[in-house]
PDB file of C-alpha atoms and ligand atoms in Angstrom:
ATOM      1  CA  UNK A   1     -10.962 -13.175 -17.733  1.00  0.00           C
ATOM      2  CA  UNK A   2      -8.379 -10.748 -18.500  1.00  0.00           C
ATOM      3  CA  UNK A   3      -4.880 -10.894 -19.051  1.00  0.00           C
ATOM      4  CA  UNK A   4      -3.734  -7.451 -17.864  1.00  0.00           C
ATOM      5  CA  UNK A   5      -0.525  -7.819 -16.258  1.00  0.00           C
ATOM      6  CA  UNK A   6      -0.516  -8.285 -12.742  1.00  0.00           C
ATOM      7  CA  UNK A   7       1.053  -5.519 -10.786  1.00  0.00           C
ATOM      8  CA  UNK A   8       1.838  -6.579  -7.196  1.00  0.00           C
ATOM      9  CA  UNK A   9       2.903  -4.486  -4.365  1.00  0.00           C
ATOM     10  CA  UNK A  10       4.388  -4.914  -0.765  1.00  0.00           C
ATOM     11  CA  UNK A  11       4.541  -3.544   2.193  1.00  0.00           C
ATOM     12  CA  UNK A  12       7.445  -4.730   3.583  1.00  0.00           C
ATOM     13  CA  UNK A  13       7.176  -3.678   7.604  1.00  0.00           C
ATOM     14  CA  UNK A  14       4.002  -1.019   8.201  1.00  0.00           C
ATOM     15  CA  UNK A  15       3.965   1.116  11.445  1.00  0.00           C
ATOM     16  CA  UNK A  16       2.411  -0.735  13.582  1.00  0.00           C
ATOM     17  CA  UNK A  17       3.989  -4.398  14.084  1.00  0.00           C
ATOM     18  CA  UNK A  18       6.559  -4.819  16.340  1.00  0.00           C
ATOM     19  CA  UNK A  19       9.246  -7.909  16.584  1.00  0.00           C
ATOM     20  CA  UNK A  20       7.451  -9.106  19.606  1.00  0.00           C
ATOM     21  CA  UNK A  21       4.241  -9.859  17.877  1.00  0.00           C
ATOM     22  CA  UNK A  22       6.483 -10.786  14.428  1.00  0.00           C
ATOM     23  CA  UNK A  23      10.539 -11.866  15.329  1.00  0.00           C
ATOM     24  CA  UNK A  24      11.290 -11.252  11.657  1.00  0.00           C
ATOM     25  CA  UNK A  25      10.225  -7.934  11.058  1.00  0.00           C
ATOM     26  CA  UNK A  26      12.904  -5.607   8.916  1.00  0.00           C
ATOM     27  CA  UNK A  27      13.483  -2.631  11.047  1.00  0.00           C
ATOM     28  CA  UNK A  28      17.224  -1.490  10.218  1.00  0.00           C
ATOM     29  CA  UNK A  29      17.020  -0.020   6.834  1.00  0.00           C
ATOM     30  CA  UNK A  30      19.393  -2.434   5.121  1.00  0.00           C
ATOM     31  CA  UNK A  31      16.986  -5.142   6.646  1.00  0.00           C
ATOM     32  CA  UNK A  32      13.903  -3.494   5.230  1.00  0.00           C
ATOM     33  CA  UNK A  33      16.281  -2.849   1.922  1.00  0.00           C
ATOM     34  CA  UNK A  34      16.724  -6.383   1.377  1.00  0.00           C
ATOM     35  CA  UNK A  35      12.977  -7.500   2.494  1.00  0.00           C
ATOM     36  CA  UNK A  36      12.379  -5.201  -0.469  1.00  0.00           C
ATOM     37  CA  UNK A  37      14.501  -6.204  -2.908  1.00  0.00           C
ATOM     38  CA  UNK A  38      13.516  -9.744  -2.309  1.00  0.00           C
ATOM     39  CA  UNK A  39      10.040  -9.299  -2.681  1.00  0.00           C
ATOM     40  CA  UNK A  40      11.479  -7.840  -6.293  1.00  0.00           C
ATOM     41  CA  UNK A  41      12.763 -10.449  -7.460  1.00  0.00           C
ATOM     42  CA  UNK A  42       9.764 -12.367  -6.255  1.00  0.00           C
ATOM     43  CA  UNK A  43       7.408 -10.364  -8.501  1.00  0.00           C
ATOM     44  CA  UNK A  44       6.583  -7.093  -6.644  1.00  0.00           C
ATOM     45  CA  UNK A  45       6.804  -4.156  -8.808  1.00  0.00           C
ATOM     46  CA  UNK A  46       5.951  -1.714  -6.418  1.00  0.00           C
ATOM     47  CA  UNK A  47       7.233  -1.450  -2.690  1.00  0.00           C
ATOM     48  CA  UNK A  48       5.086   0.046  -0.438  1.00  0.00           C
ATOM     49  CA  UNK A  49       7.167   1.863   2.144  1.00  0.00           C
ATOM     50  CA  UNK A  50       7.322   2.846   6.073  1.00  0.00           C
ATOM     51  CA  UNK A  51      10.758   3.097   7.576  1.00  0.00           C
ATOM     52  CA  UNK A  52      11.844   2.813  11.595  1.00  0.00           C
ATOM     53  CA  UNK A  53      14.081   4.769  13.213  1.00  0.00           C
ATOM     54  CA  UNK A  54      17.259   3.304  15.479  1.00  0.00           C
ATOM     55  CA  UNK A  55      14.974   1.990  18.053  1.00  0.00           C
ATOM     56  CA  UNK A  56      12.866   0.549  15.495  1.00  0.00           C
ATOM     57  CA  UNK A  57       9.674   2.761  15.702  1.00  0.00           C
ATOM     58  CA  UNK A  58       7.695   4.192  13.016  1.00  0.00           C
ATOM     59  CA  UNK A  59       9.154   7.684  11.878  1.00  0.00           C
ATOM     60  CA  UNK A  60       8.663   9.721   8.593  1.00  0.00           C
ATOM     61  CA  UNK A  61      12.009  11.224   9.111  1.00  0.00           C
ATOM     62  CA  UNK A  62      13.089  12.578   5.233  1.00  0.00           C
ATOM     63  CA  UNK A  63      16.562  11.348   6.288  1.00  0.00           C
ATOM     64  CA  UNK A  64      15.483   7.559   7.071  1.00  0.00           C
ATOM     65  CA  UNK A  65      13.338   7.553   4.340  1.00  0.00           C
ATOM     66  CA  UNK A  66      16.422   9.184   1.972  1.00  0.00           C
ATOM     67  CA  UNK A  67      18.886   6.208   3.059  1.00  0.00           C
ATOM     68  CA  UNK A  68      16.386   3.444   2.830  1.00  0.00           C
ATOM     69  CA  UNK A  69      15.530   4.630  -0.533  1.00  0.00           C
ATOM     70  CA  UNK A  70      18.971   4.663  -1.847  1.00  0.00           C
ATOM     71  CA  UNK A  71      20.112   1.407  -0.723  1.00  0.00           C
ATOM     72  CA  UNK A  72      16.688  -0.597  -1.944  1.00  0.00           C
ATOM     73  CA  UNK A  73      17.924   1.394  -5.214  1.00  0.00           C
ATOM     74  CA  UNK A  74      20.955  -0.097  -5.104  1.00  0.00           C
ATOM     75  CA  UNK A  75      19.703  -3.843  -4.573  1.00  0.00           C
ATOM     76  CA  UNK A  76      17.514  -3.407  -7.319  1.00  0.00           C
ATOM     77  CA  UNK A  77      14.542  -1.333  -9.662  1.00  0.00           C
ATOM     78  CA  UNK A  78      11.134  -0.868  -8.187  1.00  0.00           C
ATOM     79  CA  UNK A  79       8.523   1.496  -7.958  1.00  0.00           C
ATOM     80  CA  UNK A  80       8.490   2.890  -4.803  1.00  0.00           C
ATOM     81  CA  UNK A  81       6.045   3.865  -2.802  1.00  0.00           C
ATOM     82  CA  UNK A  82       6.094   6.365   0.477  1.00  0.00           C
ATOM     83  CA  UNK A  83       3.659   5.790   3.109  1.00  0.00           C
ATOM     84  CA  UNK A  84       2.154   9.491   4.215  1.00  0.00           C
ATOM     85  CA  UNK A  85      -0.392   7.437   6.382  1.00  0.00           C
ATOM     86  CA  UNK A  86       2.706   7.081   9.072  1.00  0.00           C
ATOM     87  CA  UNK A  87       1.817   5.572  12.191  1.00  0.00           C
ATOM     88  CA  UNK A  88      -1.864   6.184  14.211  1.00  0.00           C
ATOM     89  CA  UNK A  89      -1.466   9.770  15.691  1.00  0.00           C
ATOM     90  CA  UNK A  90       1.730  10.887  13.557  1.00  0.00           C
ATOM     91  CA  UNK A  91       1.380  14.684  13.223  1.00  0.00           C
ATOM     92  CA  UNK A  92       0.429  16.154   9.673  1.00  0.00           C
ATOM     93  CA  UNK A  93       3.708  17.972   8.838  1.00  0.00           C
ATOM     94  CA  UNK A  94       5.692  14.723   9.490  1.00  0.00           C
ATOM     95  CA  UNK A  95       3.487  12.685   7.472  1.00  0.00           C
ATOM     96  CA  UNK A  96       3.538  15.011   4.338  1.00  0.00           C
ATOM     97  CA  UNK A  97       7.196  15.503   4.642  1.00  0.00           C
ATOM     98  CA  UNK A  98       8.742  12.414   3.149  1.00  0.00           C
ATOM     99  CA  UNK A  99       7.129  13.189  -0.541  1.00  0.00           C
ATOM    100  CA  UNK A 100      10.004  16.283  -0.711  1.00  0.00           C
ATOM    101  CA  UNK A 101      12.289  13.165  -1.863  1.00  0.00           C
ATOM    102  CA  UNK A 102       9.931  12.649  -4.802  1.00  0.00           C
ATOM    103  CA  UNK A 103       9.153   9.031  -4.557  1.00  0.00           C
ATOM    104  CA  UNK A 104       7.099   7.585  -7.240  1.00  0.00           C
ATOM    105  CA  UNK A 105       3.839   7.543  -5.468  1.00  0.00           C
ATOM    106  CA  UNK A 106       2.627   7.987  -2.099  1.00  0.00           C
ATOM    107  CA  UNK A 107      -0.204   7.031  -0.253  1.00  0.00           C
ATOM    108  CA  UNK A 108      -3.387   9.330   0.286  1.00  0.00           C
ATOM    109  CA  UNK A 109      -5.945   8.429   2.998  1.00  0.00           C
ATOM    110  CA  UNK A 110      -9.454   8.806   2.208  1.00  0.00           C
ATOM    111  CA  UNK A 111     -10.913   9.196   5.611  1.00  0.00           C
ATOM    112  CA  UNK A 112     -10.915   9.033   9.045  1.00  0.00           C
ATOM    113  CA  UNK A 113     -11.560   5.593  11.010  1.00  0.00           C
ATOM    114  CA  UNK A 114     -11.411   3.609  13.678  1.00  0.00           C
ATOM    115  CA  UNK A 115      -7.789   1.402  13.447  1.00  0.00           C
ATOM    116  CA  UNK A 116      -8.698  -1.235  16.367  1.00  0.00           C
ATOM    117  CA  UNK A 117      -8.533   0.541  19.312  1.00  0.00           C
ATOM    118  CA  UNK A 118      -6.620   4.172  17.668  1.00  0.00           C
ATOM    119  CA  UNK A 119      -8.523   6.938  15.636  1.00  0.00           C
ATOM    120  CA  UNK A 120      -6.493   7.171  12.246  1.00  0.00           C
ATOM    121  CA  UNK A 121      -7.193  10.945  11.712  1.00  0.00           C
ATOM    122  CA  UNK A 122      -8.057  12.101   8.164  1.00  0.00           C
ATOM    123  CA  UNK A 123     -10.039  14.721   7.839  1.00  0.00           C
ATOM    124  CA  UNK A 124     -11.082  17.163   5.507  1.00  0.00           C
ATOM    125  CA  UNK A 125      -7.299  19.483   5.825  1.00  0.00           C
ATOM    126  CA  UNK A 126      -5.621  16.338   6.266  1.00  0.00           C
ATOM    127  CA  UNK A 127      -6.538  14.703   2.610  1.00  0.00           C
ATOM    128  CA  UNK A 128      -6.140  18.086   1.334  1.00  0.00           C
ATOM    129  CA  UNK A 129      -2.369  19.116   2.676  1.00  0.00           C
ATOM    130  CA  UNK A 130      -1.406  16.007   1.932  1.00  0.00           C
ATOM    131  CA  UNK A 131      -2.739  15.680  -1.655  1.00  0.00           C
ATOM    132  CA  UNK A 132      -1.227  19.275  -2.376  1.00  0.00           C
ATOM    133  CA  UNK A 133       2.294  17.829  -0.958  1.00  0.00           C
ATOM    134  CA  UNK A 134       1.875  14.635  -3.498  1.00  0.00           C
ATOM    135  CA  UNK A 135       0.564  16.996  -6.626  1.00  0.00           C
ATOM    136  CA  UNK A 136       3.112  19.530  -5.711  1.00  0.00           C
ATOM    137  CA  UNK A 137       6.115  17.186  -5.854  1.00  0.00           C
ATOM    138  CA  UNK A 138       4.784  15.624  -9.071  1.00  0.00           C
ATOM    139  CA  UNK A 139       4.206  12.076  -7.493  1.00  0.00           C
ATOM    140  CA  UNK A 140       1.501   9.619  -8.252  1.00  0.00           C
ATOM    141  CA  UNK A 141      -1.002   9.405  -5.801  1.00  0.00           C
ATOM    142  CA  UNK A 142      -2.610   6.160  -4.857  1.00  0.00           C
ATOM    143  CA  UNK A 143      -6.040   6.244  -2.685  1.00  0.00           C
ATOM    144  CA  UNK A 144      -6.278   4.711   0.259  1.00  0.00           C
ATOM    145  CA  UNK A 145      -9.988   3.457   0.223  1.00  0.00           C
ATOM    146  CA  UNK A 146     -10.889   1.566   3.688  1.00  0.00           C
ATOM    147  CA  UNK A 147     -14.727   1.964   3.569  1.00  0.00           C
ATOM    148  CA  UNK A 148     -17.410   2.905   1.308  1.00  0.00           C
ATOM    149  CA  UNK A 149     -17.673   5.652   3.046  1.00  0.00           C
ATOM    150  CA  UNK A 150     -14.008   6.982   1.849  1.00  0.00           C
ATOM    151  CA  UNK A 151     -15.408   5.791  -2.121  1.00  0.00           C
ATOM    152  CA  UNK A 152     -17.954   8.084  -1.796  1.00  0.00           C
ATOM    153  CA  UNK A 153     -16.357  11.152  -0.325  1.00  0.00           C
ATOM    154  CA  UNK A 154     -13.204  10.615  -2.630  1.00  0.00           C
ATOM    155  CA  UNK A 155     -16.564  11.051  -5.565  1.00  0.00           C
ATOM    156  CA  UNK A 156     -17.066  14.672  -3.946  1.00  0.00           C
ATOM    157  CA  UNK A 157     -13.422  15.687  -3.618  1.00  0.00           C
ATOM    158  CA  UNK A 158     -12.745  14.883  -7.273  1.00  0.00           C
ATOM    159  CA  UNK A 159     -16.234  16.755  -7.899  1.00  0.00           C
ATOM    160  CA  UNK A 160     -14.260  19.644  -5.789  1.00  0.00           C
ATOM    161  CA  UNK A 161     -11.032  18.912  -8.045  1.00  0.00           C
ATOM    162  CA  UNK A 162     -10.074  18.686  -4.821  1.00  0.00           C
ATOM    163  CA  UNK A 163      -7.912  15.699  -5.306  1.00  0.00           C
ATOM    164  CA  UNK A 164      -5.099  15.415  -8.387  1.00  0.00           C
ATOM    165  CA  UNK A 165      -7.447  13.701 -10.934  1.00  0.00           C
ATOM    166  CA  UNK A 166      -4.810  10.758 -11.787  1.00  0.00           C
ATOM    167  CA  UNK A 167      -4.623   8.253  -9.515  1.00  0.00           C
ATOM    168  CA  UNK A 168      -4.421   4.385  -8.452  1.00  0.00           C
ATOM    169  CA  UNK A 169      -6.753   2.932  -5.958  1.00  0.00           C
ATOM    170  CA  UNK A 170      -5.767   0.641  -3.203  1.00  0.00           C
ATOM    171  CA  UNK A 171      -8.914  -0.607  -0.998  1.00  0.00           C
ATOM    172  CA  UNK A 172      -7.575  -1.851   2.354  1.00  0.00           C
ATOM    173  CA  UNK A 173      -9.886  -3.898   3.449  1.00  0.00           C
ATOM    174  CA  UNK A 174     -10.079  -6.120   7.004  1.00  0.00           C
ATOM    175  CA  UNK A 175      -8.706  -2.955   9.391  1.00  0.00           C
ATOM    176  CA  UNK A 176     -11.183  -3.566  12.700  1.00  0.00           C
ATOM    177  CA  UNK A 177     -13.115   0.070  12.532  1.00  0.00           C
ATOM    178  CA  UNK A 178     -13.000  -0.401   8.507  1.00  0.00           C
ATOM    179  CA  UNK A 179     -14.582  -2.353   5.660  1.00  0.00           C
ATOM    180  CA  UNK A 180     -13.928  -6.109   6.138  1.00  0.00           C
ATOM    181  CA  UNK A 181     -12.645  -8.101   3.825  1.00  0.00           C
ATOM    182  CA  UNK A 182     -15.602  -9.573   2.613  1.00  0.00           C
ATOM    183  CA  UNK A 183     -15.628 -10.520  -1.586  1.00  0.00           C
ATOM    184  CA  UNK A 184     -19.260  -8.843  -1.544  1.00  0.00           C
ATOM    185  CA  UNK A 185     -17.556  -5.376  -0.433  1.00  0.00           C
ATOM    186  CA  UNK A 186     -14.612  -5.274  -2.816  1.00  0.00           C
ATOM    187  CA  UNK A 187     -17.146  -6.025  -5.995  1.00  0.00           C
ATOM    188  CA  UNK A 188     -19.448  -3.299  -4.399  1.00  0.00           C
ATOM    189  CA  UNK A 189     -16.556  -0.788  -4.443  1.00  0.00           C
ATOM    190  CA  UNK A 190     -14.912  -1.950  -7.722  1.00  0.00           C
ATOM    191  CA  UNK A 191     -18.616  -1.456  -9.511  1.00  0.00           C
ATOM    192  CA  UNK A 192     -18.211   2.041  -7.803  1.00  0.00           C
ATOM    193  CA  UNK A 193     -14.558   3.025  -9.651  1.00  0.00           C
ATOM    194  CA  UNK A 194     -14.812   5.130 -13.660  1.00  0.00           C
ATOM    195  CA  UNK A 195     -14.046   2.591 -16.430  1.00  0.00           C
ATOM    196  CA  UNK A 196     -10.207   1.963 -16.636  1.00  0.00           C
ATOM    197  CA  UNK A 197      -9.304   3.190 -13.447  1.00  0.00           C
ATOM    198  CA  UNK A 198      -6.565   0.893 -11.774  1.00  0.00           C
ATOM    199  CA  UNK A 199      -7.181  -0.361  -8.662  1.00  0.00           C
ATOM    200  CA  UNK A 200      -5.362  -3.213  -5.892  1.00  0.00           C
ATOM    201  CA  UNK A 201      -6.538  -4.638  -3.230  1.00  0.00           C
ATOM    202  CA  UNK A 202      -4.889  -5.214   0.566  1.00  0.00           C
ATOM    203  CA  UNK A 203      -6.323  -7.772   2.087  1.00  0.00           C
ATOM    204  CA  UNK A 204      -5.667  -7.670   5.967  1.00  0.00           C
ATOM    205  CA  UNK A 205      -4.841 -10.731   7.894  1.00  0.00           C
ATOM    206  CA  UNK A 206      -6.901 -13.466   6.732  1.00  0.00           C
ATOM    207  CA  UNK A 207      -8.880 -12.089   4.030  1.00  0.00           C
ATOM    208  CA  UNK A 208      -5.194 -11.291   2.076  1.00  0.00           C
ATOM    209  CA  UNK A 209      -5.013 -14.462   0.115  1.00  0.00           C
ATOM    210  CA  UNK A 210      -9.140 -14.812  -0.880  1.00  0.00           C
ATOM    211  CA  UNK A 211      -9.035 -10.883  -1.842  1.00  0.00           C
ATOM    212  CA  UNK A 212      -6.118 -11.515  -3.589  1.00  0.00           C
ATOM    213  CA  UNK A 213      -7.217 -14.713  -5.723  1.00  0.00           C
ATOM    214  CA  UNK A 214     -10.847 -12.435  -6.445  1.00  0.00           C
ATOM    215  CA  UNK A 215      -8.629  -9.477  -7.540  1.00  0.00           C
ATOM    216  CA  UNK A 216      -6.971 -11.125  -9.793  1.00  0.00           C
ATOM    217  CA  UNK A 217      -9.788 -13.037 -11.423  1.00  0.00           C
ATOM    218  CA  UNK A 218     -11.390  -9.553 -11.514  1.00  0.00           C
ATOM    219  CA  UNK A 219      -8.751  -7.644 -13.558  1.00  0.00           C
ATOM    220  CA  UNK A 220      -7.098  -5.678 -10.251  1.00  0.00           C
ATOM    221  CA  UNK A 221      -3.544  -5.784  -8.772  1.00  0.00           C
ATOM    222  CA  UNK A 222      -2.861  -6.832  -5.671  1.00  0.00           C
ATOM    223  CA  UNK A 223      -1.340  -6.005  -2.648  1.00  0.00           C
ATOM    224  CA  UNK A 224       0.574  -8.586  -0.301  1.00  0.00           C
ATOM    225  CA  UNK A 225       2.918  -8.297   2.675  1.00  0.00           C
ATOM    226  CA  UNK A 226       3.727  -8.321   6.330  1.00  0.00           C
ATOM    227  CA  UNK A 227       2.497  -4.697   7.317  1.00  0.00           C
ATOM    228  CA  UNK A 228      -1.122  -6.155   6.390  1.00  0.00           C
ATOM    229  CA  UNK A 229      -0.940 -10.070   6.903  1.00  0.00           C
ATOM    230  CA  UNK A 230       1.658 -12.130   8.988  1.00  0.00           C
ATOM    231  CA  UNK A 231       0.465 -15.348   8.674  1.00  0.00           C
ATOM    232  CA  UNK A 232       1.019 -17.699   5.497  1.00  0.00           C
ATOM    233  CA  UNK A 233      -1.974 -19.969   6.542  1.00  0.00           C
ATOM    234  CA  UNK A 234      -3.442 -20.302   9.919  1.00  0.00           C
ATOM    235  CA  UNK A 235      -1.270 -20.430  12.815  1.00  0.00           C
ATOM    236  CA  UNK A 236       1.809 -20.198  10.238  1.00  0.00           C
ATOM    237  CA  UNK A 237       3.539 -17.045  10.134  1.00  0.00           C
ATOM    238  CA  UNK A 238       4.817 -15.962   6.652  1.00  0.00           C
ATOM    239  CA  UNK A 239       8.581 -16.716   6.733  1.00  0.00           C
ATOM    240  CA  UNK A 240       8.962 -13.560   4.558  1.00  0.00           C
ATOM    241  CA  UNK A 241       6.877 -10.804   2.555  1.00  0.00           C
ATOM    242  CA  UNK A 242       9.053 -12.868  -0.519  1.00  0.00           C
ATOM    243  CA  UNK A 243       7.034 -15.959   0.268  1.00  0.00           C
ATOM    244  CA  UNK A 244       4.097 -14.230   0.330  1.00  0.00           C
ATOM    245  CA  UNK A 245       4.298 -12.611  -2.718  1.00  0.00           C
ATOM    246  CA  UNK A 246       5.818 -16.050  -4.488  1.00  0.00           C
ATOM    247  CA  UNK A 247       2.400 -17.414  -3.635  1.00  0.00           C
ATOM    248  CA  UNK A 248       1.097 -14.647  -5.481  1.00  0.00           C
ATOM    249  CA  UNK A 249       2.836 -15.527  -8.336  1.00  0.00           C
ATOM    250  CA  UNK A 250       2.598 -18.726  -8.548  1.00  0.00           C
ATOM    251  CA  UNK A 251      -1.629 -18.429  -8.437  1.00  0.00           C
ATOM    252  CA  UNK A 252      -1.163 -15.853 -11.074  1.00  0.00           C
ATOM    253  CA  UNK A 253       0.462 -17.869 -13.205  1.00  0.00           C
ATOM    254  CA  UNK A 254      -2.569 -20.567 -12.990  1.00  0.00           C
ATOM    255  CA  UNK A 255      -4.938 -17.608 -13.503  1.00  0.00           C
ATOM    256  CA  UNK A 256      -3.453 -16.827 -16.267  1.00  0.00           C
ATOM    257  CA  UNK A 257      -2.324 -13.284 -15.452  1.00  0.00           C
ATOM    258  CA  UNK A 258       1.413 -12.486 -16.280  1.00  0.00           C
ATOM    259  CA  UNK A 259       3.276 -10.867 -13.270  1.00  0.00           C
ATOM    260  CA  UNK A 260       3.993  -7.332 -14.128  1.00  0.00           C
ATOM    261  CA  UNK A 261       7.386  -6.515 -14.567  1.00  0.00           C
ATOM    262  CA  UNK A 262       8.943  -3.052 -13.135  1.00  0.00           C
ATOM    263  CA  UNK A 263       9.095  -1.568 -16.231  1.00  0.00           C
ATOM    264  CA  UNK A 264       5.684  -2.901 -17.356  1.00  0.00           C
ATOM    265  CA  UNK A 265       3.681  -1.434 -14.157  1.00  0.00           C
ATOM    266  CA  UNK A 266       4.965   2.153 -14.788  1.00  0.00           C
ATOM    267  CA  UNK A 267       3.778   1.984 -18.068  1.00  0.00           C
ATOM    268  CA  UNK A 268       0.160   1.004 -16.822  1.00  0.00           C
ATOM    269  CA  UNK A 269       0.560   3.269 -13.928  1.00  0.00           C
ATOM    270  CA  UNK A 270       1.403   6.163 -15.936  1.00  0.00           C
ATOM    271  CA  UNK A 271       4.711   7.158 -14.481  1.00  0.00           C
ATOM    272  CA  UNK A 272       7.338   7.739 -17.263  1.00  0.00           C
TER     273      UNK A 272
HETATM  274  N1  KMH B 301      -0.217   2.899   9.586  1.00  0.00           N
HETATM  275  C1  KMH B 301      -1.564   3.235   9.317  1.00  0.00           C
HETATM  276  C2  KMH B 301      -2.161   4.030  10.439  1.00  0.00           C
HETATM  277  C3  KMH B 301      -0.485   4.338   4.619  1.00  0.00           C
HETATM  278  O1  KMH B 301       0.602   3.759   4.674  1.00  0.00           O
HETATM  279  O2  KMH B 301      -0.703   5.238   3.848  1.00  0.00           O
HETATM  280  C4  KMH B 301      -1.729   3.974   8.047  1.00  0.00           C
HETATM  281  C5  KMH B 301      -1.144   3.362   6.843  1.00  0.00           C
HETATM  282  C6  KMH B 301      -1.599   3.923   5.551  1.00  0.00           C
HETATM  283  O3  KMH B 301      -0.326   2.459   6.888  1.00  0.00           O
HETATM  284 ZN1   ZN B 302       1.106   1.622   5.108  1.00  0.00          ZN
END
C-alpha cells in the first residue's frame, strides 16, 4: 500500500444546506473562517470553499469571497479552494467571477446532471468559460467528476486541449442524478485516470467514510465535510467538519498514510 501523503480537503458549508436541515452550519464569514481553520489544524490541507451572503444564501459575490479569504488567511495557511460550481441555477458570469481573486484552485464541473430534484447545468460553453477563467487567472483546476459519463467527456476535451492539461481530480460520488457511491464505481473511474494523476474522492452522505477508508488504501486523497455529509454515523450529525476530518486522521494514521501537511500538498499538487 502506499505511503503518499494524504492530502485531505473540506468543504466547510456547500450551497445547498441550510441551518434548518443542519443548526450548525457556518454562514457568517468569520463562522465559516473558523470552521476552516479548524478543520486545519485537524489535518485539512485544502479548504474547499462556498461563501453566504448576510441572509445566509449561497452567493459568488468577489467581495464575500475577498473577506472570507482574508480572514481564514489570517487564522491560519491552507490551500484554498473556490467553488465555481455555486449553487443549482447560479448564472455563468457569477460563477466564473470569484477566480479574479486568484485562489489556489477552483473547481471545474465536468457535466451536466441531475442534483435531486435541480438540473446542475454544465454544458459544453459552461466547462469551457469557466476553464478559460481558471487558466486565465493562473489557478489550479481540479475536475469535478460525478459520473462516468463526465470521465469520458473530460478524455475528449483534453483530446480538444480544451481543458488546461494540469489538473487534480475530485470524483463526487453519491449526488441522487449522479454516480453513487459504490467502491465498484470509484475503482472503475480510478482505472480510467493517466498514471500519476492525483485524484480525491467526496463521498456524499453515507458513502463519505467507506469511500474515504478505499481512497486511502488506494493511494487517493480524500475529501470530507459538511457540504457533502452531515452525519458522523447514522442518525448522528457531525458536531463539526473538524470532527470529521479528525476521523480521517486518525484512520490514516492506522493505514499508514501520513496526513499531508500544507506545505507538503502544494508540493504534490504542483502549486509553488
Ligand atoms: N453546489 C453544487 C450545485 C462545486 O463546488 O464546484 C455544485 C458544487 C460544485 O458544489
Ligand atoms: Zn462545492
Amino acid at each position: 500500500m502506499t505511503s503518499t501523503p494524504l492530502i485531505i480537503s473540506c468543504p466547510v458549508v456547500g450551497a445547498e444546506l441550510t441551518r434548518e436541515v443542519y443548526p450548525a452550519l457556518p454562514l457568517t464569514a468569520d463562522e465559516i473562517a473558523d470552521a476552516a481553520s479548524d478543520a486545519v489544524r485537524a489535518g485539512a490541507s485544502i479548504i474547499h470553499l462556498h461563501v453566504r451572503d448576510e441572509e445566509g444564501r449561497p452567493t459568488q459575490r468577489v467581495d464575500v469571497f475577498e473577506t472570507v479569504t482574508q480572514k481564514i488567511r489570517k487564522r491560519c495557511d491552507c490551500i484554498l479552494q473556490y467553488s465555481t460550481g455555486g449553487a443549482v441555477g447560479t448564472p455563468l458570469e457569477e460563477r466564473c467571477a470569484p477566480v479574479r481573486l486568484k485562489p489556489d484552485m477552483a473547481t471545474l464541473s465536468m457535466g451536466t446532471m441531475n442534483f435531486g430534484p435541480d438540473i446542475y447545468e454544465n454544458m459544453e460553453k459552461t466547462i469551457l468559460t469557466i476553464g478559460n477563467a481558471i487558466t486565465e487567472n493562473g489557478v489550479m483546476p481540479e475536475l469535478e467528476i460525478f459520473d462516468f459519463g463526465m470521465m469520458e467527456a473530460t478524455e475528449r476535451f483534453l483530446e480538444k486541449g480544451h481543458i488546461p492539461e494540469k489538473f487534480h481530480v475530485d470524483f463526487v460520488l453519491g449526488i441522487p442524478g449522479g454516480m453513487s457511491g459504490e467502491i465498484r464505481n470509484l475503482v472503475s473511474l480510478v482505472d480510467r485516470l493517466k498514471p500519476g494523476q492525483s485524484w480525491s474522492v467526496a463521498g456524499v452522505g453515507r458513502y463519505q467514510l467507506p469511500l474515504s477508508v478505499h481512497a486511502m488504501t488506494m493511494g487517493g486523497h480524500v475529501r470530507v465535510g459538511i457540504e457533502d455529509n452531515i452525519y458522523y454515523r447514522k442518525g448522528e450529525p457531525a458536531s463539526s467538519n473538524a470532527q470529521l476530518v479528525e476521523r480521517v486522521v486518525r484512520i490514516a494514521k492506522e493505514l499508514d498514510r501520513p496526513v499531508a501537511t500544507v506545505a507538503q500538498a502544494r508540493e504534490m499538487l504542483d502549486l509553488s
